[in-house]
Coordinates of C-alpha atoms and ligand atoms in Angstrom, one line a residue:
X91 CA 10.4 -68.3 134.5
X92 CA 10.3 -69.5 131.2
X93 CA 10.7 -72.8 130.3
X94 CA 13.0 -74.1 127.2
X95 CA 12.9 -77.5 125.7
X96 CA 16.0 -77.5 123.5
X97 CA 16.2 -80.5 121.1
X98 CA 19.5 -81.8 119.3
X99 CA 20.2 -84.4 117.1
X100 CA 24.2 -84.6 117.5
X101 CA 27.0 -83.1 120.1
X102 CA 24.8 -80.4 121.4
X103 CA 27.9 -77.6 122.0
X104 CA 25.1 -75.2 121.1
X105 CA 22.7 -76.7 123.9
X106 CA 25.2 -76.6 126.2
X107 CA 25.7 -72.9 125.7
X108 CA 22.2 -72.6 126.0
X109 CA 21.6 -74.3 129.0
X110 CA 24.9 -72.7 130.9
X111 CA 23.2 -69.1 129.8
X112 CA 20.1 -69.8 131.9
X113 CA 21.3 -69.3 135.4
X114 CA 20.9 -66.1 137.8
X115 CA 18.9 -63.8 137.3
X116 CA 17.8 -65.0 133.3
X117 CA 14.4 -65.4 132.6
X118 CA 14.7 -68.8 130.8
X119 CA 15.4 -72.5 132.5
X120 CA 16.4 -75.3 130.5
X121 CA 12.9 -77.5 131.2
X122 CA 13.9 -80.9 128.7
X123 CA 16.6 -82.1 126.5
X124 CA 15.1 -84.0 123.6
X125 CA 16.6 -86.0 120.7
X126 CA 15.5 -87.9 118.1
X127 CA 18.7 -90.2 118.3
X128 CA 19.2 -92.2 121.6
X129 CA 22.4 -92.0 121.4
X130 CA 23.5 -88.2 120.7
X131 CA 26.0 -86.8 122.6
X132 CA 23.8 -84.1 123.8
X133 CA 21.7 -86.1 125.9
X134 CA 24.6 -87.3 128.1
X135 CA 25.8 -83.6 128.0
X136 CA 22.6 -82.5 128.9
X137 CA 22.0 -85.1 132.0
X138 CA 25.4 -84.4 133.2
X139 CA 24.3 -81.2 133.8
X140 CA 21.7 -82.1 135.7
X141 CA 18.8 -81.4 133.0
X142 CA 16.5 -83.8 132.1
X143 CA 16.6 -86.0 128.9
X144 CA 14.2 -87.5 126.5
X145 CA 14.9 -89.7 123.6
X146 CA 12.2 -89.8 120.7
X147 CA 13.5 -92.5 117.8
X148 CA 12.6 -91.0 114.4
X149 CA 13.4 -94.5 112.8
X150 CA 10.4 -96.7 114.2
X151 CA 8.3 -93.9 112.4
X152 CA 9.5 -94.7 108.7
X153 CA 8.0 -92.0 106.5
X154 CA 5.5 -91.5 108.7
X155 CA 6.3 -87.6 110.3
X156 CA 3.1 -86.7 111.5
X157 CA 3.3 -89.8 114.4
X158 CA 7.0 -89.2 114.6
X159 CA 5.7 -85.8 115.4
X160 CA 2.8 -86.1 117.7
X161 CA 4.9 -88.6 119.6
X162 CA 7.8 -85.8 119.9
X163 CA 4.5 -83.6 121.2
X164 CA 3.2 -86.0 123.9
X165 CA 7.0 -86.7 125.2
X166 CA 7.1 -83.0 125.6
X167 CA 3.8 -82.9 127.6
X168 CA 4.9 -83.7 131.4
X169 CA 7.7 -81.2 131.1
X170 CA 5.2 -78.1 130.4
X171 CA 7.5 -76.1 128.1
X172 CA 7.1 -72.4 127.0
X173 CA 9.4 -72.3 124.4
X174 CA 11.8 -74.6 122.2
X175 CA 14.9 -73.9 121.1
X176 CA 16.5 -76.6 117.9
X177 CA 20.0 -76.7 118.4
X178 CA 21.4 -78.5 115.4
X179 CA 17.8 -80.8 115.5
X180 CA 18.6 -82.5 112.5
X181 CA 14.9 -83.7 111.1
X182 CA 12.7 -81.3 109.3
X183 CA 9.3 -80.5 111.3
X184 CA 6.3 -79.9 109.1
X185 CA 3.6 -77.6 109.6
X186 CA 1.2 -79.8 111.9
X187 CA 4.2 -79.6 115.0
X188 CA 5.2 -76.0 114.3
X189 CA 1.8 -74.3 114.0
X190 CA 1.2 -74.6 117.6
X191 CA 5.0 -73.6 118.8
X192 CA 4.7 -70.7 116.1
X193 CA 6.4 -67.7 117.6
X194 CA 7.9 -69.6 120.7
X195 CA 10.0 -71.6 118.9
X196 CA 14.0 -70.9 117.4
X197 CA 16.3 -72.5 115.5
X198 CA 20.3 -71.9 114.6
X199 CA 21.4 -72.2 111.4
X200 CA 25.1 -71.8 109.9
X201 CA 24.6 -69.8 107.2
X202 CA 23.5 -65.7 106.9
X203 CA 20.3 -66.3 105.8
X204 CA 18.3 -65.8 103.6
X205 CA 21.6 -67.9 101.8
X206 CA 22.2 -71.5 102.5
X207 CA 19.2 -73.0 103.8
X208 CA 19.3 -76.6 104.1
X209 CA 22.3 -78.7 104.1
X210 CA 26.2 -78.3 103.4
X211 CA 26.6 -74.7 103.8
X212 CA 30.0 -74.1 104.4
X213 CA 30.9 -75.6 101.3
X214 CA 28.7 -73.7 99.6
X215 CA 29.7 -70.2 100.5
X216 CA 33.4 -71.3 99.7
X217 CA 32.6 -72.4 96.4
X218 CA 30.3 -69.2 95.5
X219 CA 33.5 -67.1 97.2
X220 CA 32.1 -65.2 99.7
X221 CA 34.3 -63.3 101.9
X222 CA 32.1 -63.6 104.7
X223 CA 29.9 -66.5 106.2
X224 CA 28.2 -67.0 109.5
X225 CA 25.5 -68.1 111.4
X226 CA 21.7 -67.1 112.0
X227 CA 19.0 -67.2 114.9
X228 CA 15.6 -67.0 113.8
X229 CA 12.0 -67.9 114.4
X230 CA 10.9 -71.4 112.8
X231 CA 8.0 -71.5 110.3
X232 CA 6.8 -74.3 108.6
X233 CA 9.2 -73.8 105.5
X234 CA 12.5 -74.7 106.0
X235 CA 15.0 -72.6 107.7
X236 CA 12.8 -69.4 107.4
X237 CA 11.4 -67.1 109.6
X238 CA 12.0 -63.9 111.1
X239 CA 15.3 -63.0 111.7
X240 CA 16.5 -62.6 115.4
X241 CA 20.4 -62.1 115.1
X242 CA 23.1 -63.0 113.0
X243 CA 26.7 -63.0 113.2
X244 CA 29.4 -62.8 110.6
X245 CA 33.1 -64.6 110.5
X246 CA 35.5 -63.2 107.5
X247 CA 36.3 -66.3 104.9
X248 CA 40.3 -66.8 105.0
X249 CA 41.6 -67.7 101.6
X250 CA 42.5 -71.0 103.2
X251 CA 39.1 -71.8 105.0
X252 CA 37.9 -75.4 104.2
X253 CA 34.1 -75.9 104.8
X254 CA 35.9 -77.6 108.3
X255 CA 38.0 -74.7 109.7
X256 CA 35.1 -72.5 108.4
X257 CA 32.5 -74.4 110.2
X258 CA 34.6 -74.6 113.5
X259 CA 35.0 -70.7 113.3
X260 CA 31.1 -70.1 112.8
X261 CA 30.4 -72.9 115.2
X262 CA 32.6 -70.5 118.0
X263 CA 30.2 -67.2 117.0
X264 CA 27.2 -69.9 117.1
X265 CA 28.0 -70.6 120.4
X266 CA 27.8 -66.9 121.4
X267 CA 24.5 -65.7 119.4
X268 CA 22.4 -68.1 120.4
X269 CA 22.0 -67.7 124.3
X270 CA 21.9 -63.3 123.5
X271 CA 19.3 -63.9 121.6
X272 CA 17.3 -66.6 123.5
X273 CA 17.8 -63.8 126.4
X274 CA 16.3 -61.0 124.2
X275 CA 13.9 -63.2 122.7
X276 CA 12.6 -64.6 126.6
X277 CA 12.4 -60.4 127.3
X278 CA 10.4 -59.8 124.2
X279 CA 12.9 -58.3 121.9
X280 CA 11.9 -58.9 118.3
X281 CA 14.8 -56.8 117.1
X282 CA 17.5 -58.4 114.9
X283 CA 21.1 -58.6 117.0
X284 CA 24.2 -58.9 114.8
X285 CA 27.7 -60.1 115.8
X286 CA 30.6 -59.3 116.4
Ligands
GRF398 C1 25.5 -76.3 114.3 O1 26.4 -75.8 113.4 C2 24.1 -75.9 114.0 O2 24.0 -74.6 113.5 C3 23.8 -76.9 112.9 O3 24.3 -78.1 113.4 C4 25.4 -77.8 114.3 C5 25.1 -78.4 115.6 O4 26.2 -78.4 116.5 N1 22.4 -76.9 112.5 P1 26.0 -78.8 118.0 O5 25.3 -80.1 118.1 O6 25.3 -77.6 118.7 O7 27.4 -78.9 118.5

């Protein structure tokens, strides 16, 4: 079995996803919930279902990421994870936590990357008029919402799409890329997946 710590930051519909994926006869068990606010909606999500939580508080930490981030490491000790998965993990993690999870970690992003990395990207693809967004699996690196690309899927742009019904769209193929690929990904497929 592999083991997957999945950290969020806010609702955690993606961990959810995640976490209902690993049953049966799939590889992957959800190992830890972390998030870096105590109060995320994910964490009670997560415990409901019977998976254990862990808060880390970025705040107390200031500008100071590398303790933020070797106190996010020793948290994660006891639960002896294989793998993580961020699931809308809202904090950017620098080289000195990813090095060591490089190539067992993944992150979601709403945006076909390589567009739209960082923040706001719904907006952004309906003010460049794209008739097409979507969302992307990939491999985390140290730079920001890199990384090989494991699957993506697409969603057509309706000509009334606000970055709110666009998101909610995206968020509903989101919710359906991420466990296939954390499956292929557990059974060693390095291949890029696309949606629909
Ligand atoms: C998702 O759109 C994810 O791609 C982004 O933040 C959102 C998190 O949603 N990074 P949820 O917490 O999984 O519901």
């Amino acid at each position: 079995m592999t083991r997957v710590a999945i950290f969020v930051s806010g609702g955690g519909s993606n961990m959810v996803k995640l976490v209902e994926s690993m049953t049966g006869d799939h590889p992957g068990r959800a190992c830890v919930v972390l998030s870096n606010q105590p109060d995320a909606g994910g964490l009670k999500k997560a415990a409901d279902m019977g998976v254990p939580t862990l808060a880390v508080d970025h705040r107390p930490f200031g500008k100071d990421r590398q303790s933020f981030e070797d106190a996010l490491q020793t948290a994660l000790v006891p639960f002896e994870p294989d793998m993580i998965c961020l699931a809308g993990f809202m904090r950017v993690l620098t080289a000195g936590f990813v090095s060591p999870w490089q190539g067992r970690m993944l992150n979601i992003h709403p945006s076909l990357l390589p567009k739209y990395k960082g923040l706001h990207t719904h907006a952004r693809a309906l003010e460049a008029g794209d008739g097409e967004a979507g969302c992307t699996v990939h491999e985390v690196t140290s730079a920001l919402d890199d990384g090989p690309i494991l699957g993506q899927a697409r969603v057509t742009v309706a000509p009334d799409d606000t970055p709110d019904t666009l998101a909610a769209r995206v968020l509903g193929m989101e919710h359906q890329l991420y466990p296939l690929v954390l499956r292929r990904f557990i059974e060693g497929k390095r291949d890029t997946v696309f949606l629909p």
